[in-house]
PDB file of C-alpha atoms in Angstrom:
ATOM      1  CA  MET Y   1      36.887 120.363  71.713  1.00  0.00           C
ATOM      2  CA  ASP Y   2      38.234 118.793  68.072  1.00  0.00           C
ATOM      3  CA  LYS Y   3      40.645 116.738  69.194  1.00  0.00           C
ATOM      4  CA  ASP Y   4      43.084 116.221  66.623  1.00  0.00           C
ATOM      5  CA  ARG Y   5      43.551 119.966  67.705  1.00  0.00           C
ATOM      6  CA  ARG Y   6      47.804 120.455  68.150  1.00  0.00           C
ATOM      7  CA  PHE Y   7      49.264 122.493  70.872  1.00  0.00           C
ATOM      8  CA  ALA Y   8      52.274 123.747  72.350  1.00  0.00           C
ATOM      9  CA  VAL Y   9      52.962 123.049  75.844  1.00  0.00           C
ATOM     10  CA  LEU Y  10      55.400 125.960  77.904  1.00  0.00           C
ATOM     11  CA  ILE Y  11      56.791 125.180  81.314  1.00  0.00           C
ATOM     12  CA  ASP Y  12      57.985 127.377  83.427  1.00  0.00           C
ATOM     13  CA  ALA Y  13      60.186 125.477  85.562  1.00  0.00           C
ATOM     14  CA  ASP Y  14      60.529 128.216  88.008  1.00  0.00           C
ATOM     15  CA  ASN Y  15      56.947 128.173  89.014  1.00  0.00           C
ATOM     16  CA  VAL Y  16      55.493 124.460  88.664  1.00  0.00           C
ATOM     17  CA  SER Y  17      56.566 121.104  90.378  1.00  0.00           C
ATOM     18  CA  ASP Y  18      57.738 117.904  88.155  1.00  0.00           C
ATOM     19  CA  LYS Y  19      55.322 115.894  90.387  1.00  0.00           C
ATOM     20  CA  TYR Y  20      52.511 117.732  87.915  1.00  0.00           C
ATOM     21  CA  ILE Y  21      53.815 116.730  84.854  1.00  0.00           C
ATOM     22  CA  ARG Y  22      52.349 113.184  84.165  1.00  0.00           C
ATOM     23  CA  LEU Y  23      49.273 114.988  85.105  1.00  0.00           C
ATOM     24  CA  ILE Y  24      49.583 117.908  83.111  1.00  0.00           C
ATOM     25  CA  LEU Y  25      50.484 115.630  79.822  1.00  0.00           C
ATOM     26  CA  ASP Y  26      47.235 113.128  80.437  1.00  0.00           C
ATOM     27  CA  GLU Y  27      45.184 116.260  81.006  1.00  0.00           C
ATOM     28  CA  LEU Y  28      46.225 118.237  77.810  1.00  0.00           C
ATOM     29  CA  SER Y  29      46.030 114.970  75.439  1.00  0.00           C
ATOM     30  CA  ASN Y  30      42.562 114.794  76.320  1.00  0.00           C
ATOM     31  CA  ASP Y  31      42.162 117.575  74.524  1.00  0.00           C
ATOM     32  CA  GLY Y  32      44.506 117.383  71.816  1.00  0.00           C
ATOM     33  CA  ILE Y  33      48.025 116.591  70.141  1.00  0.00           C
ATOM     34  CA  ILE Y  34      50.959 117.832  71.546  1.00  0.00           C
ATOM     35  CA  THR Y  35      53.196 118.805  69.267  1.00  0.00           C
ATOM     36  CA  TYR Y  36      55.913 120.513  71.307  1.00  0.00           C
ATOM     37  CA  LYS Y  37      56.846 120.752  73.853  1.00  0.00           C
ATOM     38  CA  ARG Y  38      59.464 123.205  75.878  1.00  0.00           C
ATOM     39  CA  ILE Y  39      60.370 123.670  79.557  1.00  0.00           C
ATOM     40  CA  TYR Y  40      62.223 127.149  80.457  1.00  0.00           C
ATOM     41  CA  GLY Y  41      64.639 128.133  83.586  1.00  0.00           C
ATOM     42  CA  ASP Y  42      68.129 128.255  84.067  1.00  0.00           C
ATOM     43  CA  TRP Y  43      69.653 124.377  84.364  1.00  0.00           C
ATOM     44  CA  THR Y  44      72.877 125.665  86.276  1.00  0.00           C
ATOM     45  CA  ARG Y  45      70.303 126.075  89.142  1.00  0.00           C
ATOM     46  CA  PRO Y  46      70.313 123.394  92.270  1.00  0.00           C
ATOM     47  CA  ALA Y  47      66.472 123.895  92.198  1.00  0.00           C
ATOM     48  CA  LEU Y  48      65.730 122.190  89.700  1.00  0.00           C
ATOM     49  CA  GLY Y  49      67.689 119.269  89.942  1.00  0.00           C
ATOM     50  CA  SER Y  50      64.317 117.309  90.126  1.00  0.00           C
ATOM     51  CA  TRP Y  51      62.917 117.915  86.868  1.00  0.00           C
ATOM     52  CA  LYS Y  52      66.334 116.606  84.720  1.00  0.00           C
ATOM     53  CA  SER Y  53      65.277 113.414  85.957  1.00  0.00           C
ATOM     54  CA  VAL Y  54      61.733 113.960  84.133  1.00  0.00           C
ATOM     55  CA  LEU Y  55      62.867 115.534  81.099  1.00  0.00           C
ATOM     56  CA  LEU Y  56      64.333 112.293  79.153  1.00  0.00           C
ATOM     57  CA  ASP Y  57      61.105 110.150  80.562  1.00  0.00           C
ATOM     58  CA  TYR Y  58      58.042 112.573  78.429  1.00  0.00           C
ATOM     59  CA  SER Y  59      60.449 113.811  75.364  1.00  0.00           C
ATOM     60  CA  ILE Y  60      60.345 117.481  76.988  1.00  0.00           C
ATOM     61  CA  THR Y  61      62.945 119.595  75.462  1.00  0.00           C
ATOM     62  CA  PRO Y  62      64.113 121.868  78.467  1.00  0.00           C
ATOM     63  CA  ILE Y  63      65.315 125.038  77.169  1.00  0.00           C
ATOM     64  CA  GLN Y  64      68.387 127.014  79.198  1.00  0.00           C
ATOM     65  CA  GLN Y  65      68.029 130.298  80.108  1.00  0.00           C
ATOM     66  CA  TYR Y  66      70.752 131.993  82.593  1.00  0.00           C
ATOM     67  CA  GLY Y  67      69.488 134.810  85.206  1.00  0.00           C
ATOM     68  CA  TYR Y  68      71.245 137.927  83.420  1.00  0.00           C
ATOM     69  CA  THR Y  69      70.014 139.965  85.887  1.00  0.00           C
ATOM     70  CA  THR Y  70      69.183 139.916  89.625  1.00  0.00           C
ATOM     71  CA  GLY Y  71      65.348 140.559  89.506  1.00  0.00           C
ATOM     72  CA  LYS Y  72      64.619 140.352  86.156  1.00  0.00           C
ATOM     73  CA  ASN Y  73      62.589 136.659  84.852  1.00  0.00           C
ATOM     74  CA  ALA Y  74      64.538 135.789  81.402  1.00  0.00           C
ATOM     75  CA  THR Y  75      62.981 132.934  81.747  1.00  0.00           C
ATOM     76  CA  ASP Y  76      59.168 134.339  81.020  1.00  0.00           C
ATOM     77  CA  SER Y  77      60.566 136.652  78.448  1.00  0.00           C
ATOM     78  CA  ALA Y  78      62.358 133.351  76.896  1.00  0.00           C
ATOM     79  CA  MET Y  79      58.688 131.996  76.814  1.00  0.00           C
ATOM     80  CA  ILE Y  80      57.095 134.825  75.533  1.00  0.00           C
ATOM     81  CA  ILE Y  81      59.393 135.336  72.688  1.00  0.00           C
ATOM     82  CA  ASP Y  82      59.260 131.197  71.963  1.00  0.00           C
ATOM     83  CA  ALA Y  83      55.241 131.254  71.700  1.00  0.00           C
ATOM     84  CA  MET Y  84      55.641 134.393  69.520  1.00  0.00           C
ATOM     85  CA  ASP Y  85      57.562 132.239  67.115  1.00  0.00           C
ATOM     86  CA  ILE Y  86      55.685 129.273  67.306  1.00  0.00           C
ATOM     87  CA  LEU Y  87      52.063 131.592  66.511  1.00  0.00           C
ATOM     88  CA  TYR Y  88      53.972 132.650  63.445  1.00  0.00           C
ATOM     89  CA  THR Y  89      54.434 129.390  61.890  1.00  0.00           C
ATOM     90  CA  GLY Y  90      50.896 128.424  61.988  1.00  0.00           C
ATOM     91  CA  ASN Y  91      51.396 124.730  63.243  1.00  0.00           C
ATOM     92  CA  VAL Y  92      49.661 124.619  66.310  1.00  0.00           C
ATOM     93  CA  GLU Y  93      46.313 125.380  66.680  1.00  0.00           C
ATOM     94  CA  GLY Y  94      45.972 125.694  70.683  1.00  0.00           C
ATOM     95  CA  PHE Y  95      48.615 126.489  73.478  1.00  0.00           C
ATOM     96  CA  CYS Y  96      49.370 125.812  77.037  1.00  0.00           C
ATOM     97  CA  ILE Y  97      50.410 127.480  78.753  1.00  0.00           C
ATOM     98  CA  VAL Y  98      52.327 126.400  82.839  1.00  0.00           C
ATOM     99  CA  SER Y  99      52.737 128.487  85.040  1.00  0.00           C
ATOM    100  CA  SER Y 100      51.268 129.928  87.588  1.00  0.00           C
ATOM    101  CA  ASP Y 101      52.493 133.660  87.341  1.00  0.00           C
ATOM    102  CA  SER Y 102      51.002 136.569  86.015  1.00  0.00           C
ATOM    103  CA  ASP Y 103      53.493 138.276  83.709  1.00  0.00           C
ATOM    104  CA  PHE Y 104      51.874 135.566  80.715  1.00  0.00           C
ATOM    105  CA  THR Y 105      48.539 137.507  80.999  1.00  0.00           C
ATOM    106  CA  ARG Y 106      49.178 139.806  77.756  1.00  0.00           C
ATOM    107  CA  LEU Y 107      50.985 136.365  75.965  1.00  0.00           C
ATOM    108  CA  ALA Y 108      47.900 134.472  76.620  1.00  0.00           C
ATOM    109  CA  SER Y 109      45.714 137.382  75.463  1.00  0.00           C
ATOM    110  CA  ARG Y 110      48.168 137.550  72.532  1.00  0.00           C
ATOM    111  CA  LEU Y 111      47.590 134.301  71.828  1.00  0.00           C
ATOM    112  CA  ARG Y 112      43.605 134.548  71.723  1.00  0.00           C
ATOM    113  CA  GLU Y 113      43.676 137.471  69.700  1.00  0.00           C
ATOM    114  CA  ALA Y 114      45.195 135.666  67.370  1.00  0.00           C
ATOM    115  CA  GLY Y 115      42.565 132.253  67.290  1.00  0.00           C
ATOM    116  CA  LYS Y 116      44.467 130.327  69.268  1.00  0.00           C
ATOM    117  CA  PHE Y 117      42.569 128.435  72.139  1.00  0.00           C
ATOM    118  CA  VAL Y 118      44.831 129.214  75.078  1.00  0.00           C
ATOM    119  CA  ILE Y 119      44.767 126.964  78.240  1.00  0.00           C
ATOM    120  CA  GLY Y 120      46.448 127.514  81.513  1.00  0.00           C
ATOM    121  CA  MET Y 121      47.283 125.399  83.755  1.00  0.00           C
ATOM    122  CA  GLY Y 122      48.885 126.870  87.758  1.00  0.00           C
ATOM    123  CA  GLU Y 123      48.427 127.131  91.115  1.00  0.00           C
ATOM    124  CA  ARG Y 124      45.445 127.984  93.011  1.00  0.00           C
ATOM    125  CA  LYS Y 125      47.571 131.458  93.664  1.00  0.00           C
ATOM    126  CA  THR Y 126      48.167 132.014  89.670  1.00  0.00           C
ATOM    127  CA  PRO Y 127      46.641 135.937  89.602  1.00  0.00           C
ATOM    128  CA  ALA Y 128      43.067 136.156  88.648  1.00  0.00           C
ATOM    129  CA  ALA Y 129      44.335 138.092  85.901  1.00  0.00           C
ATOM    130  CA  PHE Y 130      46.089 135.438  84.722  1.00  0.00           C
ATOM    131  CA  VAL Y 131      42.972 133.107  84.038  1.00  0.00           C
ATOM    132  CA  ALA Y 132      40.867 135.107  82.942  1.00  0.00           C
ATOM    133  CA  ALA Y 133      42.859 136.049  80.029  1.00  0.00           C
ATOM    134  CA  CYS Y 134      42.608 131.840  79.148  1.00  0.00           C
ATOM    135  CA  ASN Y 135      40.041 130.305  77.369  1.00  0.00           C
ATOM    136  CA  ARG Y 136      40.034 127.402  80.261  1.00  0.00           C
ATOM    137  CA  PHE Y 137      42.300 127.039  83.563  1.00  0.00           C
ATOM    138  CA  THR Y 138      43.207 124.076  85.431  1.00  0.00           C
ATOM    139  CA  TYR Y 139      44.442 124.517  88.932  1.00  0.00           C
ATOM    140  CA  LEU Y 140      47.103 121.654  89.237  1.00  0.00           C
ATOM    141  CA  GLU Y 141      46.048 121.107  92.856  1.00  0.00           C
ATOM    142  CA  VAL Y 142      42.610 119.598  91.213  1.00  0.00           C
ATOM    143  CA  LEU Y 143      44.289 117.569  88.941  1.00  0.00           C
ATOM    144  CA  ALA Y 144      46.651 116.274  92.188  1.00  0.00           C
ATOM    145  CA  GLN Y 145      43.690 115.206  93.420  1.00  0.00           C
ATOM    146  CA  GLN Y 146      42.929 111.455  93.685  1.00  0.00           C
ATOM    147  CA  PRO Y 147      39.276 110.859  91.659  1.00  0.00           C
ATOM    148  CA  ALA Y 148      36.088 110.499  93.738  1.00  0.00           C
ATOM    149  CA  ASP Y 149      34.549 107.541  93.406  1.00  0.00           C
ATOM    150  CA  GLU Y 150      31.649 107.416  91.080  1.00  0.00           C
ATOM    151  CA  GLU Y 151      28.243 106.758  93.435  1.00  0.00           C
ATOM    152  CA  ASP Y 152      27.589 108.684  96.599  1.00  0.00           C
ATOM    153  CA  VAL Y 153      30.130 111.649  95.695  1.00  0.00           C
ATOM    154  CA  PRO Y 154      30.881 114.656  98.759  1.00  0.00           C
ATOM    155  CA  LEU Y 155      30.172 117.852  97.104  1.00  0.00           C
ATOM    156  CA  LEU Y 156      32.898 120.000  98.076  1.00  0.00           C
ATOM    157  CA  GLU Y 157      33.770 123.877  97.692  1.00  0.00           C
ATOM    158  CA  PRO Y 158      36.644 124.498  96.162  1.00  0.00           C
ATOM    159  CA  VAL Y 159      39.658 124.495  97.754  1.00  0.00           C
ATOM    160  CA  ALA Y 160      40.677 127.857  98.887  1.00  0.00           C
ATOM    161  CA  GLY Y 161      37.964 129.432  95.977  1.00  0.00           C
ATOM    162  CA  GLU Y 162      37.125 132.839  95.581  1.00  0.00           C
ATOM    163  CA  ASP Y 163      33.986 134.360  96.803  1.00  0.00           C
ATOM    164  CA  ARG Y 164      33.106 134.286  92.721  1.00  0.00           C
ATOM    165  CA  MET Y 165      33.927 130.490  92.557  1.00  0.00           C
ATOM    166  CA  ALA Y 166      31.339 129.749  95.610  1.00  0.00           C
ATOM    167  CA  LEU Y 167      28.866 126.876  95.289  1.00  0.00           C
ATOM    168  CA  PRO Y 168      26.006 129.016  95.246  1.00  0.00           C
ATOM    169  CA  ALA Y 169      27.851 131.542  93.012  1.00  0.00           C
ATOM    170  CA  ILE Y 170      27.925 128.750  90.745  1.00  0.00           C
ATOM    171  CA  LYS Y 171      24.775 127.317  91.421  1.00  0.00           C
ATOM    172  CA  ALA Y 172      22.971 131.253  90.270  1.00  0.00           C
ATOM    173  CA  ALA Y 173      25.537 130.634  86.838  1.00  0.00           C
ATOM    174  CA  ILE Y 174      23.850 127.610  85.837  1.00  0.00           C
ATOM    175  CA  LEU Y 175      20.489 128.482  86.769  1.00  0.00           C
ATOM    176  CA  ALA Y 176      20.322 132.033  84.484  1.00  0.00           C
ATOM    177  CA  ILE Y 177      22.167 130.356  81.683  1.00  0.00           C
ATOM    178  CA  ALA Y 178      19.731 127.412  81.865  1.00  0.00           C
ATOM    179  CA  GLU Y 179      16.818 130.018  81.341  1.00  0.00           C
ATOM    180  CA  GLU Y 180      19.145 131.947  78.298  1.00  0.00           C
ATOM    181  CA  THR Y 181      19.556 128.570  76.733  1.00  0.00           C
ATOM    182  CA  SER Y 182      15.861 126.739  77.258  1.00  0.00           C
ATOM    183  CA  ASP Y 183      13.536 126.147  74.410  1.00  0.00           C
ATOM    184  CA  ASP Y 184       9.988 126.858  74.555  1.00  0.00           C
ATOM    185  CA  GLU Y 185       9.364 123.453  77.047  1.00  0.00           C
ATOM    186  CA  GLY Y 186      12.130 125.079  79.619  1.00  0.00           C
ATOM    187  CA  TRP Y 187      15.016 122.252  78.631  1.00  0.00           C
ATOM    188  CA  ALA Y 188      18.197 123.282  78.270  1.00  0.00           C
ATOM    189  CA  SER Y 189      21.300 120.957  77.437  1.00  0.00           C
ATOM    190  CA  VAL Y 190      23.620 120.153  79.819  1.00  0.00           C
ATOM    191  CA  SER Y 191      26.737 119.884  77.095  1.00  0.00           C
ATOM    192  CA  ASP Y 192      25.340 123.573  76.396  1.00  0.00           C
ATOM    193  CA  ILE Y 193      25.737 125.015  80.133  1.00  0.00           C
ATOM    194  CA  GLY Y 194      28.835 123.249  80.461  1.00  0.00           C
ATOM    195  CA  ASN Y 195      30.279 125.130  77.634  1.00  0.00           C
ATOM    196  CA  ILE Y 196      28.955 128.741  78.224  1.00  0.00           C
ATOM    197  CA  LEU Y 197      29.796 128.360  81.955  1.00  0.00           C
ATOM    198  CA  ILE Y 198      33.445 127.857  80.990  1.00  0.00           C
ATOM    199  CA  LYS Y 199      33.462 130.536  79.266  1.00  0.00           C
ATOM    200  CA  ARG Y 200      32.056 132.465  81.723  1.00  0.00           C
ATOM    201  CA  PHE Y 201      34.508 131.223  84.474  1.00  0.00           C
ATOM    202  CA  PRO Y 202      37.407 130.216  82.666  1.00  0.00           C
ATOM    203  CA  ASP Y 203      38.865 128.050  86.113  1.00  0.00           C
ATOM    204  CA  PHE Y 204      35.431 126.221  86.091  1.00  0.00           C
ATOM    205  CA  ASP Y 205      36.481 122.121  87.320  1.00  0.00           C
ATOM    206  CA  VAL Y 206      34.018 119.549  88.887  1.00  0.00           C
ATOM    207  CA  ARG Y 207      36.918 118.511  89.794  1.00  0.00           C
ATOM    208  CA  SER Y 208      37.445 120.693  92.632  1.00  0.00           C
ATOM    209  CA  TYR Y 209      33.436 120.320  93.967  1.00  0.00           C
ATOM    210  CA  GLY Y 210      34.520 116.474  93.989  1.00  0.00           C
ATOM    211  CA  PHE Y 211      32.726 115.557  90.587  1.00  0.00           C
ATOM    212  CA  LYS Y 212      33.812 113.520  87.792  1.00  0.00           C
ATOM    213  CA  LYS Y 213      31.390 115.138  85.560  1.00  0.00           C
ATOM    214  CA  LEU Y 214      29.468 118.069  85.017  1.00  0.00           C
ATOM    215  CA  THR Y 215      26.622 115.981  84.921  1.00  0.00           C
ATOM    216  CA  GLN Y 216      26.635 114.658  88.018  1.00  0.00           C
ATOM    217  CA  PHE Y 217      27.529 118.045  89.624  1.00  0.00           C
ATOM    218  CA  VAL Y 218      24.297 119.243  87.684  1.00  0.00           C
ATOM    219  CA  ASP Y 219      21.908 116.795  89.553  1.00  0.00           C
ATOM    220  CA  SER Y 220      23.786 117.437  92.796  1.00  0.00           C
ATOM    221  CA  LEU Y 221      22.527 120.923  92.905  1.00  0.00           C
ATOM    222  CA  ASP Y 222      19.001 119.706  93.135  1.00  0.00           C
ATOM    223  CA  LEU Y 223      17.789 122.738  90.668  1.00  0.00           C
ATOM    224  CA  PHE Y 224      16.230 120.818  87.796  1.00  0.00           C
ATOM    225  CA  GLU Y 225      14.943 117.843  86.944  1.00  0.00           C
ATOM    226  CA  MET Y 226      16.708 116.268  84.231  1.00  0.00           C
ATOM    227  CA  ARG Y 227      16.079 113.626  81.374  1.00  0.00           C
ATOM    228  CA  THR Y 228      18.752 111.451  78.386  1.00  0.00           C
ATOM    229  CA  VAL Y 229      17.393 111.677  74.947  1.00  0.00           C
ATOM    230  CA  THR Y 230      18.349 108.783  72.543  1.00  0.00           C
ATOM    231  CA  GLY Y 231      18.910 108.149  69.691  1.00  0.00           C
ATOM    232  CA  ARG Y 232      17.551 105.762  67.163  1.00  0.00           C
ATOM    233  CA  ASP Y 233      20.085 102.951  67.984  1.00  0.00           C
ATOM    234  CA  GLY Y 234      19.650 103.547  71.792  1.00  0.00           C
ATOM    235  CA  SER Y 235      22.381 105.536  72.544  1.00  0.00           C
ATOM    236  CA  ALA Y 236      22.311 107.919  74.572  1.00  0.00           C
ATOM    237  CA  LYS Y 237      22.597 111.534  72.127  1.00  0.00           C
ATOM    238  CA  ALA Y 238      22.083 114.725  74.401  1.00  0.00           C
ATOM    239  CA  VAL Y 239      21.308 115.216  79.218  1.00  0.00           C
ATOM    240  CA  LEU Y 240      18.258 118.136  79.072  1.00  0.00           C
ATOM    241  CA  VAL Y 241      17.913 119.901  82.543  1.00  0.00           C
ATOM    242  CA  GLN Y 242      14.189 121.635  83.470  1.00  0.00           C
ATOM    243  CA  ALA Y 243      14.352 124.069  85.825  1.00  0.00           C
ATOM    244  CA  LEU Y 244      12.055 122.747  88.778  1.00  0.00           C
ATOM    245  CA  PRO Y 245       9.655 125.245  90.312  1.00  0.00           C
ATOM    246  CA  ALA Y 246      10.174 127.569  92.983  1.00  0.00           C
ATOM    247  CA  PRO Y 247       8.953 126.584  96.377  1.00  0.00           C
ATOM    248  CA  PRO Y 248       6.182 128.270  97.476  1.00  0.00           C
ATOM    249  CA  PRO Y 249       7.155 130.769 100.591  1.00  0.00           C
ATOM    250  CA  PRO Y 250       7.138 129.873 103.626  1.00  0.00           C
ATOM    251  CA  ALA Y 251       3.222 130.555 105.114  1.00  0.00           C
ATOM    252  CA  PRO Y 252       3.414 133.821 107.786  1.00  0.00           C
ATOM    253  CA  ARG Y 253       3.464 132.157 111.232  1.00  0.00           C
ATOM    254  CA  ARG Y 254       0.517 133.454 113.332  1.00  0.00           C
ATOM    255  CA  GLY Y 255       1.145 134.869 117.006  1.00  0.00           C
ATOM    256  CA  ARG Y 256      -0.784 133.123 119.756  1.00  0.00           C
ATOM    257  CA  ARG Y 257      -3.185 135.435 121.235  1.00  0.00           C
ATOM    258  CA  LYS Y 258      -3.059 136.765 124.507  1.00  0.00           C
ATOM    259  CA  GLY Y 259      -5.202 135.858 127.321  1.00  0.00           C
ATOM    260  CA  ARG Y 260      -6.920 138.215 129.704  1.00  0.00           C
TER     261      ARG Y 260
END
């Protein structure tokens, strides 16, 4: 991803806890430059009081939005209007929508239609439609997990994951992608596999399974032979994988002949 890509970060204070803010900004800084930092809510409500102490520390602009009508979320409307205004300024290449609310599904789709890279961040309760509308989606619970050690990393199932994100489904997808992208000798790039996997599963994150890097995760699956291609200067250039041959089927068990 282009490290100079400019992002607008729009946070729904009604749906996100302030305890995640540092993790959100640190995560997004790996993808580009944060140009806009705005957070939306009714700041007269005591429930948002914990946010006020962190806004100055992280230079986040609070946008006041009163709840004029009971049962209607005015915060969502304000975020959507601001997002479209920012879109038409042409000052950013990407958006980060921080919310667990499905009301932003159409917004994410519209921003992608305009050629913007859309990152979603929210809790595990986020509806699948909003997740699928983003180029990439990161669960806040995953960001909050303590990073595992590089060695002897445990293989974990995703927390409260859906069936489509269960380990057997991901393994099958990785095998299929490796076959589709392999060269004539059967070797495929781990980087290419990761890029396509994110497109098919926007919420795929190796940290959900207890790993820091995709190469560690792929290696743990015991599906591939792996090798590192080095450049002329001796530095690692790429990690390639080749599917291991399928084990032979078990021999049929022969029953004992009964004595007479």
